[in-house]
Amino acid sequence: MDNDFYTGAPAPEATEQIVTTEVILNEKKDKKAREPRFRGKVNAIDPRMLFVLFGIFTVIMAAIRAFQLMYLFEPDTGFFFIEKENSIAIPLLYTVAAVSFAIYFILSHLSAKIPEGVPPQGKNYYLAVSAVIYAVSLVATAMIHFSEIFDLYDSREWDSMGVFFKETQSLPRVLEIAFAMLAALYMIVIAVSYFLDKKAYDGVKVMSVFPIGFYIFRLMGRFIRAQSFLSVTELFWEIVAAVLMMLFFLEFARIMAGAEGKDKLHFAFGLGLAGASASLMIFISRLAAYIFAGSAYLTDDSAVEFCDFGAALLVIVFLLSSVFDLKAKEHPTKDLVIDQPTATPVVPEAKPVPSPDPRSDEDEAFRIADEYSNRYISGDGSDV
């Protein structure tokens, strides 16, 4: 008998089956452990609902912020007026912003109708135009900051560039300018890709870090200001918007580079909506205060910056393109067909049967008679 019978050892076939079963069970356990418990589990949450809520909350926040700028601030310092510190508009804005950001993150995380994070496909003129607008706004912001630094450098004699950067703390601003120009170049590549459907962004994946670098140095410039961002709310909201946009463009870079991860768009959705809402609130409120009250109501370090609008526009169009079909419809060209008149069959005309000519009959009779007579005469001659 087989020794396995005595030792109790399983047969080789049984051993392989046990190992295979254990591997399958372990894979199922690992998959179950990795699978998120709540992400993408609610079919009732439509992305359209998120965009509607985004529009409502952004308008409310921008209106409250514009009211604060025009009636509650000391423009020279950025602080609230002492007699206005108990205004209901101050905690109301924080509450609306906190609630809206939480709604964006929670609903986008739960929605089952948000697809996996992949770059939008095909020609997309909306995304291409928004990328161009963002690129132009980045260049405009860079040029404004460059002129400010140039005026500061030209204001007096400096021993060296190192002394200038140390005393003015303008190195982060210089790096912000550089990355703004590089990010604008990357946005042009994105625009060309979606204008021509060429996927040019696949060949320049490293350039996707430039928008992230722009917001990193933008944050550094905000943090080195000699102000408390907890007291100066303009600075506080700039930091909030920059942090959210920096995190969004990190997810944007992962999506455009084709990195693995099914949760990229869910996370980018919440970050993008929150960052775009904060950026639009800043831009709209400052623009409204500038138009209706004048530039005196804006602090010197918090001017109207069109890159806030450009970034928000790009974020919204990108998210819309990721969940809805915004690509250009290709209409096949049809050959122009001119209706030809149906050709009627040509019936050959019947040739008229010639009627017997009496003159031809007479000629034939004379010919026969002449032939007969000639034959007869030639016959008589032969006999003679």
Short mmCIF file of C-alpha atoms in Angstrom, two decimals, residues 20-376:
data_model
loop_
_atom_site.label_atom_id
_atom_site.label_comp_id
_atom_site.label_asym_id
_atom_site.label_seq_id
_atom_site.Cartn_x
_atom_site.Cartn_y
_atom_site.Cartn_z
CA THR A 20 -5.07 26.66 -4.98
CA THR A 21 -8.12 27.04 -2.73
CA GLU A 22 -6.08 28.91 -0.12
CA VAL A 23 -4.66 31.28 -2.74
CA ILE A 24 -8.15 32.04 -4.07
CA LEU A 25 -9.49 32.66 -0.57
CA ASN A 26 -6.57 34.95 0.27
CA GLU A 27 -7.09 36.91 -2.95
CA LYS A 28 -10.78 37.33 -2.15
CA LYS A 29 -9.93 38.51 1.35
CA ASP A 30 -7.36 41.01 0.06
CA LYS A 31 -9.78 42.28 -2.58
CA LYS A 32 -12.53 42.63 0.00
CA ALA A 33 -10.15 44.44 2.34
CA ARG A 34 -9.02 46.84 -0.41
CA GLU A 35 -12.49 47.52 -1.75
CA PRO A 36 -13.86 50.78 -0.32
CA ARG A 37 -16.93 50.48 1.79
CA PHE A 38 -18.77 53.61 0.68
CA ARG A 39 -17.14 54.97 -2.48
CA GLY A 40 -19.39 54.81 -5.51
CA LYS A 41 -22.21 52.96 -3.73
CA VAL A 42 -25.12 55.40 -4.21
CA ASN A 43 -26.77 55.43 -7.62
CA ALA A 44 -29.17 58.21 -6.68
CA ILE A 45 -26.42 60.88 -6.57
CA ASP A 46 -26.22 62.39 -10.03
CA PRO A 47 -23.23 64.62 -10.90
CA ARG A 48 -25.73 67.17 -12.26
CA MET A 49 -26.88 67.66 -8.67
CA LEU A 50 -23.33 68.50 -7.63
CA PHE A 51 -22.96 71.13 -10.35
CA VAL A 52 -26.29 72.72 -9.44
CA LEU A 53 -25.26 72.89 -5.78
CA PHE A 54 -21.90 74.27 -6.84
CA GLY A 55 -23.56 77.13 -8.70
CA ILE A 56 -25.89 77.97 -5.82
CA PHE A 57 -23.24 77.89 -3.08
CA THR A 58 -20.71 79.84 -5.17
CA VAL A 59 -23.16 82.67 -5.87
CA ILE A 60 -24.09 82.87 -2.16
CA MET A 61 -20.44 82.88 -1.05
CA ALA A 62 -19.43 85.51 -3.63
CA ALA A 63 -22.34 87.78 -2.60
CA ILE A 64 -21.47 87.55 1.10
CA ARG A 65 -17.79 88.12 0.41
CA ALA A 66 -18.47 91.16 -1.79
CA PHE A 67 -20.61 92.62 1.01
CA GLN A 68 -17.77 92.06 3.48
CA LEU A 69 -15.23 93.76 1.22
CA MET A 70 -17.38 96.83 0.70
CA TYR A 71 -18.81 97.29 4.20
CA LEU A 72 -16.82 95.39 6.85
CA PHE A 73 -13.12 95.85 5.94
CA GLU A 74 -10.34 98.31 6.48
CA PRO A 75 -8.73 98.15 3.02
CA ASP A 76 -5.37 99.45 4.28
CA THR A 77 -4.91 96.68 6.85
CA GLY A 78 -7.25 93.89 5.73
CA PHE A 79 -8.82 93.66 9.20
CA PHE A 80 -12.49 94.00 9.99
CA PHE A 81 -13.72 97.28 11.43
CA ILE A 82 -13.88 96.98 15.20
CA GLU A 83 -17.55 97.97 15.26
CA LYS A 84 -18.32 95.39 12.53
CA GLU A 85 -16.63 92.37 14.11
CA ASN A 86 -19.96 91.02 15.36
CA SER A 87 -21.63 91.12 11.94
CA ILE A 88 -23.59 87.97 11.04
CA ALA A 89 -21.96 88.02 7.60
CA ILE A 90 -18.60 86.93 9.04
CA PRO A 91 -19.57 83.54 10.54
CA LEU A 92 -22.17 83.03 7.80
CA LEU A 93 -19.52 82.87 5.08
CA TYR A 94 -17.41 80.37 7.03
CA THR A 95 -20.49 78.22 7.62
CA VAL A 96 -21.63 78.22 3.99
CA ALA A 97 -18.11 77.45 2.79
CA ALA A 98 -17.60 74.59 5.27
CA VAL A 99 -21.01 73.03 4.53
CA SER A 100 -20.59 73.31 0.76
CA PHE A 101 -17.07 71.84 0.79
CA ALA A 102 -18.25 68.93 2.93
CA ILE A 103 -21.17 68.31 0.55
CA TYR A 104 -18.85 68.29 -2.47
CA PHE A 105 -16.50 65.76 -0.89
CA ILE A 106 -19.15 63.45 0.55
CA LEU A 107 -21.52 63.33 -2.41
CA SER A 108 -18.75 62.95 -4.99
CA HIS A 109 -17.27 60.12 -2.93
CA LEU A 110 -20.60 58.30 -2.67
CA SER A 111 -21.82 58.82 -6.23
CA ALA A 112 -21.83 55.69 -8.38
CA LYS A 113 -22.21 57.75 -11.56
CA ILE A 114 -18.74 59.27 -11.41
CA PRO A 115 -16.53 57.13 -13.68
CA GLU A 116 -12.91 56.13 -13.26
CA GLY A 117 -10.30 58.82 -13.69
CA VAL A 118 -9.17 58.76 -17.34
CA PRO A 119 -8.39 61.69 -19.65
CA PRO A 120 -11.37 62.87 -21.72
CA GLN A 121 -11.28 61.36 -25.19
CA GLY A 122 -11.74 62.85 -28.64
CA LYS A 123 -11.95 66.44 -29.80
CA ASN A 124 -13.21 68.65 -27.00
CA TYR A 125 -13.40 72.30 -27.98
CA TYR A 126 -14.80 73.33 -24.57
CA LEU A 127 -11.82 71.89 -22.73
CA ALA A 128 -9.38 73.27 -25.32
CA VAL A 129 -10.79 76.81 -25.06
CA SER A 130 -10.81 76.70 -21.25
CA ALA A 131 -7.16 75.57 -21.29
CA VAL A 132 -6.28 78.52 -23.55
CA ILE A 133 -8.12 80.94 -21.24
CA TYR A 134 -6.29 79.56 -18.21
CA ALA A 135 -2.94 79.82 -20.04
CA VAL A 136 -3.62 83.46 -20.94
CA SER A 137 -4.62 84.25 -17.36
CA LEU A 138 -1.43 82.64 -16.06
CA VAL A 139 0.70 84.69 -18.43
CA ALA A 140 -1.15 87.88 -17.45
CA THR A 141 -0.63 87.13 -13.75
CA ALA A 142 3.05 86.40 -14.33
CA MET A 143 3.55 89.66 -16.23
CA ILE A 144 1.86 91.71 -13.49
CA HIS A 145 4.00 90.11 -10.78
CA PHE A 146 7.13 90.56 -12.89
CA SER A 147 6.45 94.28 -13.27
CA GLU A 148 5.94 94.57 -9.51
CA ILE A 149 9.27 92.87 -8.80
CA PHE A 150 11.03 94.95 -11.44
CA ASP A 151 9.67 98.17 -9.91
CA LEU A 152 10.77 96.98 -6.48
CA TYR A 153 14.26 96.18 -7.72
CA ASP A 154 14.50 99.50 -9.55
CA SER A 155 13.36 101.48 -6.51
CA ARG A 156 16.91 101.65 -5.07
CA GLU A 157 20.41 100.26 -5.45
CA TRP A 158 20.99 96.70 -4.22
CA ASP A 159 24.36 95.20 -3.41
CA SER A 160 23.47 91.91 -5.05
CA MET A 161 20.50 89.79 -6.13
CA GLY A 162 20.91 87.73 -2.98
CA VAL A 163 20.47 90.81 -0.82
CA PHE A 164 17.45 91.82 -2.88
CA PHE A 165 15.74 88.45 -2.47
CA LYS A 166 16.61 88.32 1.24
CA GLU A 167 15.30 91.75 2.11
CA THR A 168 12.23 91.71 -0.12
CA GLN A 169 11.42 87.98 0.30
CA SER A 170 10.52 87.92 -3.37
CA LEU A 171 12.16 84.62 -4.35
CA PRO A 172 8.90 82.64 -4.01
CA ARG A 173 7.23 85.24 -6.21
CA VAL A 174 9.95 84.82 -8.87
CA LEU A 175 9.50 81.04 -8.79
CA GLU A 176 5.74 81.54 -8.97
CA ILE A 177 6.23 83.60 -12.14
CA ALA A 178 8.47 80.93 -13.67
CA PHE A 179 6.05 78.11 -12.95
CA ALA A 180 3.12 80.20 -14.15
CA MET A 181 4.80 80.50 -17.56
CA LEU A 182 5.62 76.79 -17.63
CA ALA A 183 2.08 75.88 -16.56
CA ALA A 184 0.75 78.11 -19.33
CA LEU A 185 2.90 76.18 -21.81
CA TYR A 186 1.45 72.90 -20.53
CA MET A 187 -2.06 74.28 -20.90
CA ILE A 188 -1.29 75.13 -24.53
CA VAL A 189 -0.28 71.51 -25.06
CA ILE A 190 -3.58 70.42 -23.52
CA ALA A 191 -5.46 72.83 -25.77
CA VAL A 192 -3.71 71.59 -28.92
CA SER A 193 -4.39 68.00 -27.89
CA TYR A 194 -8.13 68.57 -27.64
CA PHE A 195 -8.36 70.86 -30.65
CA LEU A 196 -6.75 68.28 -32.91
CA ASP A 197 -7.42 65.02 -31.00
CA LYS A 198 -3.71 64.15 -31.05
CA LYS A 199 -3.05 63.31 -27.35
CA ALA A 200 0.06 65.45 -27.34
CA TYR A 201 -0.07 65.50 -23.54
CA ASP A 202 1.07 61.86 -23.50
CA GLY A 203 4.52 62.91 -24.66
CA VAL A 204 4.96 65.64 -22.01
CA LYS A 205 3.68 63.96 -18.85
CA VAL A 206 6.43 65.58 -16.79
CA MET A 207 4.96 69.00 -17.62
CA SER A 208 1.85 68.15 -15.59
CA VAL A 209 3.78 69.10 -12.42
CA PHE A 210 4.06 72.74 -13.50
CA PRO A 211 0.56 73.81 -12.32
CA ILE A 212 1.28 72.08 -9.00
CA GLY A 213 4.54 74.01 -8.65
CA PHE A 214 2.73 77.25 -9.45
CA TYR A 215 0.39 76.77 -6.48
CA ILE A 216 3.18 75.55 -4.20
CA PHE A 217 5.16 78.77 -4.64
CA ARG A 218 1.93 80.76 -4.57
CA LEU A 219 1.33 79.30 -1.11
CA MET A 220 4.89 80.04 -0.01
CA GLY A 221 4.45 83.68 -1.00
CA ARG A 222 1.28 83.87 1.08
CA PHE A 223 2.82 82.29 4.16
CA ILE A 224 5.81 84.64 4.32
CA ARG A 225 3.65 87.76 4.44
CA ALA A 226 3.95 89.65 7.68
CA GLN A 227 0.28 89.11 8.44
CA SER A 228 -1.82 86.62 10.31
CA PHE A 229 -4.02 84.69 7.90
CA LEU A 230 -6.41 84.01 10.78
CA SER A 231 -7.05 87.74 11.15
CA VAL A 232 -6.73 88.90 7.53
CA THR A 233 -9.44 86.90 5.80
CA GLU A 234 -8.33 87.85 2.28
CA LEU A 235 -5.08 86.03 2.95
CA PHE A 236 -6.96 83.17 4.58
CA TRP A 237 -9.18 82.56 1.55
CA GLU A 238 -6.22 82.83 -0.82
CA ILE A 239 -4.47 80.07 1.13
CA VAL A 240 -7.60 77.89 1.17
CA ALA A 241 -8.08 78.26 -2.58
CA ALA A 242 -4.39 77.63 -3.32
CA VAL A 243 -4.29 74.46 -1.19
CA LEU A 244 -7.43 73.03 -2.82
CA MET A 245 -6.27 73.86 -6.33
CA MET A 246 -2.80 72.42 -5.66
CA LEU A 247 -4.36 69.12 -4.54
CA PHE A 248 -6.73 69.11 -7.51
CA PHE A 249 -3.91 69.58 -10.01
CA LEU A 250 -2.05 66.75 -8.31
CA GLU A 251 -5.00 64.48 -9.14
CA PHE A 252 -5.26 66.12 -12.57
CA ALA A 253 -1.62 65.19 -13.25
CA ARG A 254 -2.26 61.60 -12.22
CA ILE A 255 -5.29 61.36 -14.49
CA MET A 256 -3.60 62.91 -17.52
CA ALA A 257 -0.54 60.68 -16.98
CA GLY A 258 -2.72 57.55 -16.87
CA ALA A 259 -1.69 56.54 -13.34
CA GLU A 260 -3.54 53.64 -11.78
CA GLY A 261 -6.27 54.21 -9.25
CA LYS A 262 -10.02 54.10 -9.64
CA ASP A 263 -10.62 56.75 -7.00
CA LYS A 264 -8.76 59.56 -8.78
CA LEU A 265 -11.83 61.22 -10.26
CA HIS A 266 -13.93 60.85 -7.09
CA PHE A 267 -11.24 62.62 -5.11
CA ALA A 268 -10.59 65.18 -7.85
CA PHE A 269 -14.31 65.95 -8.05
CA GLY A 270 -14.56 67.06 -4.44
CA LEU A 271 -11.26 68.96 -4.56
CA GLY A 272 -12.07 70.59 -7.88
CA LEU A 273 -15.53 71.81 -6.91
CA ALA A 274 -14.29 73.16 -3.57
CA GLY A 275 -11.23 74.83 -5.11
CA ALA A 276 -13.20 76.31 -8.00
CA SER A 277 -15.85 77.63 -5.61
CA ALA A 278 -13.24 79.34 -3.40
CA SER A 279 -11.40 80.76 -6.43
CA LEU A 280 -14.58 82.10 -8.02
CA MET A 281 -15.69 83.58 -4.71
CA ILE A 282 -12.39 85.49 -4.47
CA PHE A 283 -12.44 86.64 -8.08
CA ILE A 284 -16.12 87.64 -8.27
CA SER A 285 -16.16 89.45 -4.91
CA ARG A 286 -13.03 91.46 -5.72
CA LEU A 287 -14.25 92.30 -9.20
CA ALA A 288 -17.64 93.40 -7.82
CA ALA A 289 -15.97 95.54 -5.15
CA TYR A 290 -13.69 97.09 -7.76
CA ILE A 291 -16.57 97.89 -10.15
CA PHE A 292 -19.16 99.11 -7.65
CA ALA A 293 -16.95 100.63 -4.91
CA GLY A 294 -13.55 101.28 -6.44
CA SER A 295 -10.01 99.96 -6.10
CA ALA A 296 -9.67 101.65 -2.70
CA TYR A 297 -11.76 98.82 -1.21
CA LEU A 298 -9.15 96.22 -2.18
CA THR A 299 -6.00 95.65 -0.17
CA ASP A 300 -2.68 96.21 -1.89
CA ASP A 301 -1.64 92.55 -1.73
CA SER A 302 -5.05 91.20 -2.80
CA ALA A 303 -5.83 92.55 -6.23
CA VAL A 304 -8.09 91.02 -8.86
CA GLU A 305 -6.21 88.09 -10.41
CA PHE A 306 -7.66 86.52 -13.53
CA CYS A 307 -5.80 83.27 -12.92
CA ASP A 308 -8.40 82.52 -10.22
CA PHE A 309 -11.14 82.68 -12.84
CA GLY A 310 -9.09 80.76 -15.43
CA ALA A 311 -8.30 77.94 -13.02
CA ALA A 312 -11.93 77.62 -11.90
CA LEU A 313 -13.13 77.54 -15.52
CA LEU A 314 -10.66 74.80 -16.44
CA VAL A 315 -11.63 72.72 -13.41
CA ILE A 316 -15.35 72.91 -14.13
CA VAL A 317 -14.98 72.10 -17.84
CA PHE A 318 -12.61 69.21 -17.08
CA LEU A 319 -15.03 67.70 -14.56
CA LEU A 320 -17.95 68.17 -16.95
CA SER A 321 -15.96 66.50 -19.73
CA SER A 322 -15.13 63.58 -17.44
CA VAL A 323 -18.74 62.70 -16.66
CA PHE A 324 -20.60 63.98 -19.72
CA ASP A 325 -19.96 63.65 -23.44
CA LEU A 326 -18.68 67.08 -24.48
CA LYS A 327 -16.51 65.95 -27.38
CA ALA A 328 -17.18 67.41 -30.79
CA LYS A 329 -19.61 65.44 -32.90
CA GLU A 330 -18.16 64.32 -36.18
CA HIS A 331 -20.73 64.62 -38.97
CA PRO A 332 -19.85 62.41 -41.94
CA THR A 333 -19.73 64.34 -45.19
CA LYS A 334 -22.23 63.11 -47.71
CA ASP A 335 -21.57 63.34 -51.44
CA LEU A 336 -23.88 65.70 -53.24
CA VAL A 337 -26.14 63.65 -55.46
CA ILE A 338 -28.02 65.46 -58.20
CA ASP A 339 -31.16 63.71 -59.29
CA GLN A 340 -30.84 62.78 -62.90
CA PRO A 341 -33.98 62.53 -65.03
CA THR A 342 -34.85 58.95 -65.68
CA ALA A 343 -33.84 58.01 -69.17
CA THR A 344 -36.78 56.90 -71.25
CA PRO A 345 -35.96 53.99 -73.47
CA VAL A 346 -35.37 55.06 -77.05
CA VAL A 347 -37.60 53.12 -79.35
CA PRO A 348 -36.12 52.94 -82.83
CA GLU A 349 -38.39 54.39 -85.38
CA ALA A 350 -39.90 51.88 -87.73
CA LYS A 351 -38.55 52.28 -91.16
CA PRO A 352 -41.31 52.75 -93.67
CA VAL A 353 -41.70 49.89 -96.08
CA PRO A 354 -41.03 51.25 -99.52
CA SER A 355 -44.05 51.05 -101.72
CA PRO A 356 -43.52 49.25 -104.99
CA ASP A 357 -42.51 51.65 -107.70
CA PRO A 358 -44.30 50.91 -111.01
CA ARG A 359 -41.34 52.25 -112.95
CA SER A 360 -39.00 49.73 -111.38
CA ASP A 361 -41.30 46.89 -112.49
CA GLU A 362 -41.27 48.12 -116.05
CA ASP A 363 -37.48 48.36 -116.09
CA GLU A 364 -37.20 44.83 -114.80
CA ALA A 365 -39.51 43.58 -117.55
CA PHE A 366 -37.48 45.34 -120.26
CA ARG A 367 -34.28 43.88 -118.84
CA ILE A 368 -35.59 40.33 -118.96
CA ALA A 369 -36.93 40.76 -122.49
CA ASP A 370 -33.63 42.21 -123.68
CA GLU A 371 -31.69 39.33 -122.19
CA TYR A 372 -33.99 36.79 -123.81
CA SER A 373 -33.74 38.41 -127.19
CA ASN A 374 -29.97 38.57 -127.09
CA ARG A 375 -29.80 34.89 -126.23
CA TYR A 376 -32.13 34.00 -129.10
#
